[in-house]
Short mmCIF file of C-alpha atoms in Angstrom, two decimals:
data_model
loop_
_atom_site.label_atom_id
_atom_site.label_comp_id
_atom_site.label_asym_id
_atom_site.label_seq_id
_atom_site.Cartn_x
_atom_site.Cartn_y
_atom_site.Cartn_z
CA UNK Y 18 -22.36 -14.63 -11.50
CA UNK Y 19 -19.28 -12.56 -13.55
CA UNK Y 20 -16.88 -11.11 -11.81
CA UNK Y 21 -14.03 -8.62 -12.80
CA UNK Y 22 -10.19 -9.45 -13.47
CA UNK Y 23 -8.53 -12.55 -14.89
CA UNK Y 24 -7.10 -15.55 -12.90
CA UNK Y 25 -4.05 -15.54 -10.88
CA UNK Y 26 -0.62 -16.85 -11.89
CA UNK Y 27 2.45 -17.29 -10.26
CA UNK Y 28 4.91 -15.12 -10.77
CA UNK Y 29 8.07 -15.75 -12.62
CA UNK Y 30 11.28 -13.86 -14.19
CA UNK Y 31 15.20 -12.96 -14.57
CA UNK Y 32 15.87 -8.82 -14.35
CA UNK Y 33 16.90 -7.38 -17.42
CA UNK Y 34 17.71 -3.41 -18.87
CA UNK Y 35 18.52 -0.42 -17.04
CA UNK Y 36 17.59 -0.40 -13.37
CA UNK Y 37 14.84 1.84 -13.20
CA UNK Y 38 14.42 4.57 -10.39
CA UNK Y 39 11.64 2.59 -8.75
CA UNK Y 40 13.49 -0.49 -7.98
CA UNK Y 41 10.45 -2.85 -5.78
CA UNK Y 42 10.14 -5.18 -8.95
CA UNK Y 43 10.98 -8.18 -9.55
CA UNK Y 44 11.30 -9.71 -13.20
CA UNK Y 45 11.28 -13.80 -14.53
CA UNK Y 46 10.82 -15.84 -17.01
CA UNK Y 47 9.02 -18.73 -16.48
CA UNK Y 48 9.97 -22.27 -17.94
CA UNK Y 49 6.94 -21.82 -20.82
CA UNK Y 50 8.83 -18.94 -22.25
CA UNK Y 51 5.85 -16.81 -20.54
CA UNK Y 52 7.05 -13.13 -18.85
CA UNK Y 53 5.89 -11.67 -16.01
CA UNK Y 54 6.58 -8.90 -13.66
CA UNK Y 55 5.83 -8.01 -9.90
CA UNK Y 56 6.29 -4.82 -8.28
CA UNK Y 57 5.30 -3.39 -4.92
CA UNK Y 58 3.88 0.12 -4.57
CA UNK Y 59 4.50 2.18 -1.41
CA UNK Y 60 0.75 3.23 -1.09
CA UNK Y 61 1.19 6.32 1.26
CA UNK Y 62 3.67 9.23 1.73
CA UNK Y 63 4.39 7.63 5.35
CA UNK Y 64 5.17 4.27 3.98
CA UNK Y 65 7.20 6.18 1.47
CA UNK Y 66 9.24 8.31 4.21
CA UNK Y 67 9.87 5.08 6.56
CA UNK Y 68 11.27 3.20 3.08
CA UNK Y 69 13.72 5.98 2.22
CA UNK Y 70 16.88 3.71 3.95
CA UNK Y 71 16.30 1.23 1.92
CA UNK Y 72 16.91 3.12 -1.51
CA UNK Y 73 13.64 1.93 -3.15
CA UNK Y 74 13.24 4.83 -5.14
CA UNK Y 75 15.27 7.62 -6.34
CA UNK Y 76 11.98 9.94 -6.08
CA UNK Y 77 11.97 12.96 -4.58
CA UNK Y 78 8.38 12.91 -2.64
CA UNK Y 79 5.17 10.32 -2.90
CA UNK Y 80 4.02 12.38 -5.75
CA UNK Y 81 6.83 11.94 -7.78
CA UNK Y 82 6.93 8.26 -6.77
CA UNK Y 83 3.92 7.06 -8.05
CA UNK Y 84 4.16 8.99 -11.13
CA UNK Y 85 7.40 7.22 -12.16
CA UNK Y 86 5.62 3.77 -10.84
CA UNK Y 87 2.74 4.67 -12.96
CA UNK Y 88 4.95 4.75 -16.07
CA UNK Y 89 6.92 1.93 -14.91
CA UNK Y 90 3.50 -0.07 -15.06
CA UNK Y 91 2.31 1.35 -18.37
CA UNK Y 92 5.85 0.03 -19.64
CA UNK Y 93 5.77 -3.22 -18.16
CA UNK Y 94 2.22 -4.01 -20.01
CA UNK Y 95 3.99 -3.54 -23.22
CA UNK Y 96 6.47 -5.70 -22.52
CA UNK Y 97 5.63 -8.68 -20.39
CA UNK Y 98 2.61 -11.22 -20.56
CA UNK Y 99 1.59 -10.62 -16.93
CA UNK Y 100 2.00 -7.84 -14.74
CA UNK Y 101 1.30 -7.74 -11.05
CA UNK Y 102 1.47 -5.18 -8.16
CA UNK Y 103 1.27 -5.89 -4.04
CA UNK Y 104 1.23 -2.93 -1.25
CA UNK Y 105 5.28 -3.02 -0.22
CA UNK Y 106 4.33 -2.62 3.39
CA UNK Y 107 6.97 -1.54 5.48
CA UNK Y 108 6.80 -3.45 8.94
CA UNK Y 109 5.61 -6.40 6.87
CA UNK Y 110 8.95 -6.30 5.27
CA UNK Y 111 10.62 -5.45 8.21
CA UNK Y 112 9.67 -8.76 9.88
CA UNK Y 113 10.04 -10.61 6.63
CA UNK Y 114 13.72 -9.78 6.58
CA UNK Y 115 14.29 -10.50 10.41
CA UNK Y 116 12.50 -14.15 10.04
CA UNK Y 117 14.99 -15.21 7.16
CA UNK Y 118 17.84 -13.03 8.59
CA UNK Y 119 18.50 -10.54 5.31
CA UNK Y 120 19.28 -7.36 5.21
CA UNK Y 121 16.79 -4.57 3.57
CA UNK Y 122 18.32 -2.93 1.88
CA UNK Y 123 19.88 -5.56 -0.43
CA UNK Y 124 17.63 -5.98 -3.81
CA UNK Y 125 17.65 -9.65 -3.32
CA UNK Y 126 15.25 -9.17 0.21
CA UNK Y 127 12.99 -6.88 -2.00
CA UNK Y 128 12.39 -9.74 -4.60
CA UNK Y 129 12.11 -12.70 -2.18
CA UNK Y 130 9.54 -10.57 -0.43
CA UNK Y 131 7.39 -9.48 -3.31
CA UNK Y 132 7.59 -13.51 -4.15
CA UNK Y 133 6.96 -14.97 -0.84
CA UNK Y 134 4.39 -17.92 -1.41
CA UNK Y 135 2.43 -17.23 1.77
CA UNK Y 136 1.73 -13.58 0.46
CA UNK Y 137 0.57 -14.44 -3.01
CA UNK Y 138 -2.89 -13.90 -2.49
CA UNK Y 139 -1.82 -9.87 -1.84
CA UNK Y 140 -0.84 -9.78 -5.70
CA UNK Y 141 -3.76 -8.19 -8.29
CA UNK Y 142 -3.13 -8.00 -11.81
CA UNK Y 143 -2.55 -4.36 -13.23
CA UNK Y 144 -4.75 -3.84 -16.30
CA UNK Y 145 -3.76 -0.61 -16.71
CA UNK Y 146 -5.90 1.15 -14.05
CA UNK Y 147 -5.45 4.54 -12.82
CA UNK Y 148 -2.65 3.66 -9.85
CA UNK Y 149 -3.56 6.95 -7.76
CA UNK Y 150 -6.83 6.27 -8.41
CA UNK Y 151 -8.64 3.23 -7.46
CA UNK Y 152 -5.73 0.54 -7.96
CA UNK Y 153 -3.80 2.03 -4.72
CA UNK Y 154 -7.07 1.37 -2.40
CA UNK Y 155 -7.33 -1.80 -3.83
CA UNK Y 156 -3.35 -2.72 -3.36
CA UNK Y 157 -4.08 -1.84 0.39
CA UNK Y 158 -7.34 -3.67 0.99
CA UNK Y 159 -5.44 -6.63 -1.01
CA UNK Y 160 -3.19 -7.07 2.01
CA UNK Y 161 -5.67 -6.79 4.42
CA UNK Y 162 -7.52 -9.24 2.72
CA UNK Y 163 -4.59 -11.35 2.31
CA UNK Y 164 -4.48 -11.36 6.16
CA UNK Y 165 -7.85 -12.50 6.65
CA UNK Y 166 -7.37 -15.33 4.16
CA UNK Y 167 -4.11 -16.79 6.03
CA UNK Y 168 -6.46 -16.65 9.30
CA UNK Y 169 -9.45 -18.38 7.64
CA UNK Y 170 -6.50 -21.22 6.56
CA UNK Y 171 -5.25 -21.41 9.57
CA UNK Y 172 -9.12 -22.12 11.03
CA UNK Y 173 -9.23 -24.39 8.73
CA UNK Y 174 -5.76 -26.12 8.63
CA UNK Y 175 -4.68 -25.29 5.43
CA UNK Y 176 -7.31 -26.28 3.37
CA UNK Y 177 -8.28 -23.16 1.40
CA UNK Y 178 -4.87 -22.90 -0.01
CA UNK Y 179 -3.85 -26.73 0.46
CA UNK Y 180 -5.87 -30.11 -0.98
CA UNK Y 181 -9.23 -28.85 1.20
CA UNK Y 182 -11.18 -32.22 2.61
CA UNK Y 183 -14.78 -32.47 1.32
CA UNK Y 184 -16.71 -30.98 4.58
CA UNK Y 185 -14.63 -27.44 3.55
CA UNK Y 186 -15.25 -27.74 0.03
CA UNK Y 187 -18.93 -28.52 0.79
CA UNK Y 188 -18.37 -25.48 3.08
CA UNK Y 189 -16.89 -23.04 0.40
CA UNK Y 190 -20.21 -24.03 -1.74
CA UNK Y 191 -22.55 -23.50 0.63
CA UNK Y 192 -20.43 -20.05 1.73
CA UNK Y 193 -20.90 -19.11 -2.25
CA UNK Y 194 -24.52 -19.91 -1.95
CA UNK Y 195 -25.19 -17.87 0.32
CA UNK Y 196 -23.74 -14.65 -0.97
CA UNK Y 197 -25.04 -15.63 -4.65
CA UNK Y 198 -28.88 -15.91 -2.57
CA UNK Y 199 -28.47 -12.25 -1.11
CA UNK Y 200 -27.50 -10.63 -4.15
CA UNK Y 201 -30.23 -12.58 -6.31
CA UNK Y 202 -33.08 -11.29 -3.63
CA UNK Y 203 -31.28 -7.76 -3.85
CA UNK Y 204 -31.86 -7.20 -6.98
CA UNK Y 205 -30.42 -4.62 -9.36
CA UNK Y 206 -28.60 -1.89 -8.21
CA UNK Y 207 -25.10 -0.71 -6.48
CA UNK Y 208 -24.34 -2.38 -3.14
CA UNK Y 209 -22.05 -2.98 -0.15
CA UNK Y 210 -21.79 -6.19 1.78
CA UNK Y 211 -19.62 -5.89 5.29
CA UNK Y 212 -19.08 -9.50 6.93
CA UNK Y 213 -17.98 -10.15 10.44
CA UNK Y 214 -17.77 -13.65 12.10
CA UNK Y 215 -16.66 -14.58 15.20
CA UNK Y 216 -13.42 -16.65 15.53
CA UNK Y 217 -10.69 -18.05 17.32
CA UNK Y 218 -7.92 -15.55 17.47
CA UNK Y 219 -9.70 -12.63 16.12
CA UNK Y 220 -12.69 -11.14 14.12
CA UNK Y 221 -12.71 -12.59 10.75
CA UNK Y 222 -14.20 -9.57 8.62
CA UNK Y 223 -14.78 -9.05 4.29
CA UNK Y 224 -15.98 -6.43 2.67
CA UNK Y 225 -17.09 -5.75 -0.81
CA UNK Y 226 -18.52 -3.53 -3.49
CA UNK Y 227 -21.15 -5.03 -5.77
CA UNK Y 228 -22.57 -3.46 -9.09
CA UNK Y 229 -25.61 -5.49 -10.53
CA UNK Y 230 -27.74 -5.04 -13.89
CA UNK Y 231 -31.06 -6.32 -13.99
CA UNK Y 232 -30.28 -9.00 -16.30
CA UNK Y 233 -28.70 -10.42 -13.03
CA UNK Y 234 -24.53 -9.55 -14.32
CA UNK Y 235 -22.65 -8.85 -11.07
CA UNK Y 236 -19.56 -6.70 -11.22
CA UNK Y 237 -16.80 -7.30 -8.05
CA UNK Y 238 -13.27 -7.68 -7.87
CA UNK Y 239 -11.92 -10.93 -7.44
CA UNK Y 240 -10.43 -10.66 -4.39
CA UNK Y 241 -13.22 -9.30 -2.54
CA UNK Y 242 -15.15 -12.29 -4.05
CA UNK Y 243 -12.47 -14.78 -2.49
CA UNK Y 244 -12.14 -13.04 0.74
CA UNK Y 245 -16.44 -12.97 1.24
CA UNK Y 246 -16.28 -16.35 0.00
CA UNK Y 247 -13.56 -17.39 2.28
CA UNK Y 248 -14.92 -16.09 5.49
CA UNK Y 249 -18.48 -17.35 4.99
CA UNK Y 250 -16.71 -20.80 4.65
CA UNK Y 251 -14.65 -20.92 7.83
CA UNK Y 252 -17.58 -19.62 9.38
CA UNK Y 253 -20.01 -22.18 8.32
CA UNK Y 254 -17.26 -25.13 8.85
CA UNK Y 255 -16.15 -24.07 12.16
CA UNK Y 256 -19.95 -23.20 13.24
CA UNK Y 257 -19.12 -19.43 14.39
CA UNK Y 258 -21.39 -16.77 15.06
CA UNK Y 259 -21.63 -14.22 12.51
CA UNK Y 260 -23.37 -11.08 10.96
CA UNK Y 261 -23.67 -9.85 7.36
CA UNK Y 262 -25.44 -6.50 5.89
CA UNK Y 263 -25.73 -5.99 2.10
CA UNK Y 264 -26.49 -2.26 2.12
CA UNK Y 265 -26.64 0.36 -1.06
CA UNK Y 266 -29.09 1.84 -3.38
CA UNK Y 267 -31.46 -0.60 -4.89
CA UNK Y 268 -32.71 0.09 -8.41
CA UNK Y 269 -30.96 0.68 -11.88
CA UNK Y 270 -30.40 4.04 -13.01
CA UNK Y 271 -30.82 3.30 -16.83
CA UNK Y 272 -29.97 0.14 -18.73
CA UNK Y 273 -26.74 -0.50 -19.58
CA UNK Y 274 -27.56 0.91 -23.42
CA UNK Y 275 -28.86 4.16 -22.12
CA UNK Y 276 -32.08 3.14 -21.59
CA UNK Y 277 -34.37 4.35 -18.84
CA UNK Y 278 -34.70 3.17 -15.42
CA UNK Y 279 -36.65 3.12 -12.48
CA UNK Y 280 -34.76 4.87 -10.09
CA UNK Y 281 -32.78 4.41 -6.76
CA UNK Y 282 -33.85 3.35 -3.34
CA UNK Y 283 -31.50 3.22 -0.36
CA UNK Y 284 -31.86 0.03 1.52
CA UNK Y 285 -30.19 -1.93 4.09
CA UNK Y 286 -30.48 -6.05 5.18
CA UNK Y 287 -28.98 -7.76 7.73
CA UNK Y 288 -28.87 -11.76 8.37
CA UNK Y 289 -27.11 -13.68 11.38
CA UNK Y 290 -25.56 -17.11 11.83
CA UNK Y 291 -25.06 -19.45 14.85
CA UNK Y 292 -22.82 -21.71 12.59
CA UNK Y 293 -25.50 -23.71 10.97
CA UNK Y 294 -26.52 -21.50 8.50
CA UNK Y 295 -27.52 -17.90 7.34
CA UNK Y 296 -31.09 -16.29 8.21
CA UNK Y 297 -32.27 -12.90 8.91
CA UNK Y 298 -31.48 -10.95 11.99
CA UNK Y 299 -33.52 -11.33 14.92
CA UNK Y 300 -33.97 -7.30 14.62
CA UNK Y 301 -32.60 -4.09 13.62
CA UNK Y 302 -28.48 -4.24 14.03
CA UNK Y 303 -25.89 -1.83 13.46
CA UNK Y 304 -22.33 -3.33 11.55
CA UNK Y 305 -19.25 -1.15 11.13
CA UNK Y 306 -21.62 2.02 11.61
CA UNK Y 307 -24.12 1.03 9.31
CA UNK Y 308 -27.87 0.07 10.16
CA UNK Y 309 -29.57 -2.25 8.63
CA UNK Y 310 -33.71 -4.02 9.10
CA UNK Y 311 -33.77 -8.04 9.13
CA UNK Y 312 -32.96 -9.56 5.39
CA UNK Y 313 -35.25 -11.50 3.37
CA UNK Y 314 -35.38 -15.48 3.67
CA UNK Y 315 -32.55 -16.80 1.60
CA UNK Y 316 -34.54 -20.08 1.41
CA UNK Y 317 -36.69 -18.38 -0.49
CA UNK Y 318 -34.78 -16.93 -3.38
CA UNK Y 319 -33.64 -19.03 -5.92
#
C-alpha cells in the first residue's frame, strides 16, 4: 500500500526578516543546520473575526487573509527545508494560554502553541497545495483527527505516541490488516471508509478518502491513514464494539495512461466488531447517513 505525503519531522527554528502581516509562524533552525517553518491558518472567517484581538494578521477580511498566507507559504517553500501548517483554532488557544498562564496576544504564546508536543500530530506538510482549496479542509480535519488520536492514547496509556508494549503493536498490525483486507476485496475504484467504535469517554470515529488503481496503488493522506489505523487498534486492544463502511464507486474509469475502463458502480459494505475481530454486519446498517449491505469475509481476501 502507497500513501500520499512525506514523513513527519519536528519542527525547529529562530525568526528572521521582516515580520510579515500574517504573523501565526514560527521559524528554527534545528541543530543539523536543517530549516523549517510552522504556521497556523485561521480556516474560517469566524475564526478569523474572534482572532482579530490578538493582532494575528494585519488583513482586512478572510479573503485577504488567506491570500497573503498563501504567498507567505509559496515563500516559505523557497526558503526553508520543511514547511508545515496546523488549523490556529481559537478556543484551543484560548485554553492553551490559560493552562500555562500567557497572555494571547504576545507572539511568544503564538509560537509555543503552534509547537506544543501534544498537538504535533495536527501539523501536515505544505507541498504547495491550493490553501483555499483542499489544504484548508484538510488543516481542519487534521485537528479533529489529532483529537481522536490523543483519545485512542489515552485508551491505551500512551502507547501510540510512547514505547507501545507488544499486545498494542500486535494490535496496530492487526488494525492495518484489516483496513489493507477491505480495500484489497474492494477493488479498484474511488472510496470512503467512515469508522466508529465504541469507547470509554466518547465515540472514537476516522474517516477517509481512498483512490485505488487496479494494479492495487492506493492513494490517502497520511493522516487519515494514522487516524483509521489508530482507531482500529484501540478498538481491537481494548475489545470495543465497533462499525466500519467502505462506501464509493467501484470500478476504474480508464487506466492511469488513458486507457479504457470498465466503468463505475456505486457500492456500499459494512463489517462489525465485538472486540475480537472484524466480520461483516449481521445486516443492512446505516453509519453517519450512509447505508451500506453486509461486507465480504476479510478472511477470505488475501
Amino acid at each position: 500500500m502507497t500513501r500520499n505525503g512525506r514523513a513527519r519531522r519536528t519542527p525547529d527554528c529562530t525568526a528572521a526578516g521582516a515580520r510579515p502581516r500574517v504573523r501565526t509562524r514560527h521559524e528554527r533552525r534545528r541543530p543539523d543546520g536543517e530549516q523549517a517553518f510552522v504556521i497556523g491558518v485561521l480556516t474560517s472567517e469566524a475564526d478569523f473575526e474572534r482572532a482579530r484581538a490578538w493582532h494575528l494578521s494585519d488583513a482586512p477580511d478572510h479573503e485577504t487573509y488567506l491570500r497573503e498566507t498563501a504567498e507567505l507559504l509559496t515563500e516559505a517553500r523557497r526558503r526553508f527545508d520543511t514547511v508545515r501548517a496546523r488549523m490556529f483554532h481559537p478556543q484551543d488557544f484560548e485554553e492553551f494560554c490559560l493552562l500555562h498562564g500567557l497572555d494571547p496576544a504576545e507572539p511568544g504564546a503564538r509560537d509555543r502553541y503552534l509547537v506544543n508536543p501534544p498537538l504535533q500530530t495536527q501539523l501536515l506538510a505544505y507541498q504547495g497545495e491550493e490553501l483555499a482549496g483542499d489544504f484548508a479542509p484538510r488543516l481542519v480535519r487534521a485537528r479533529d483527527n489529532g483529537l481522536t488520536l490523543r483519545h485512542a492514547d489515552l485508551l491505551l496509556d500512551g502507547g501510540l505516541t510512547g514505547e507501545g508494549g507488544r499486545d498494542v503493536r500486535a494490535a496496530y498490525q492487526r488494525g492495518a490488516e484489516v483496513f489493507r483486507r477491505m480495500l484489497v476485496g474492494a477493488g479498484a475504484g474511488v472510496y470512503e471508509l467512515r469508522l466508529a467504535v465504541d469507547a470509554p469517554g466518547g465515540r472514537l470515529t476516522a474517516q477517509a478518502r481512498v483512490l485505488q488503481w487496479e494494479d492495487g496503488v492506493v492513494r490517502i493522506n497520511d493522516e487519515d491513514l494514522e487516524l483509521v489505523c489508530a482507531v482500529l487498534c484501540a478498538g481491537l486492544a481494548r475489545e470495543l464494539p465497533g462499525l466500519a463502511v467502505l462506501h464509493g464507486a467501484r470500478g476504474t474509469a480508464g487506466a492511469r495512461d488513458g486507457g479504457a475502463g470498465d466503468g463505475f458502480r456505486q457500492t456500499a459494505w459494512a463489517w462489525a466488531s465485538v472486540g475480537q475481530d472484524w466480520a461483516p454486519a449481521a445486516g443492512p446498517v446505516r453509519l453517519d447517513g450512509v447505508a451500506a449491505e453486509p461486507g465480504y469475509p476479510l478472511g477470505t481476501v488475501c
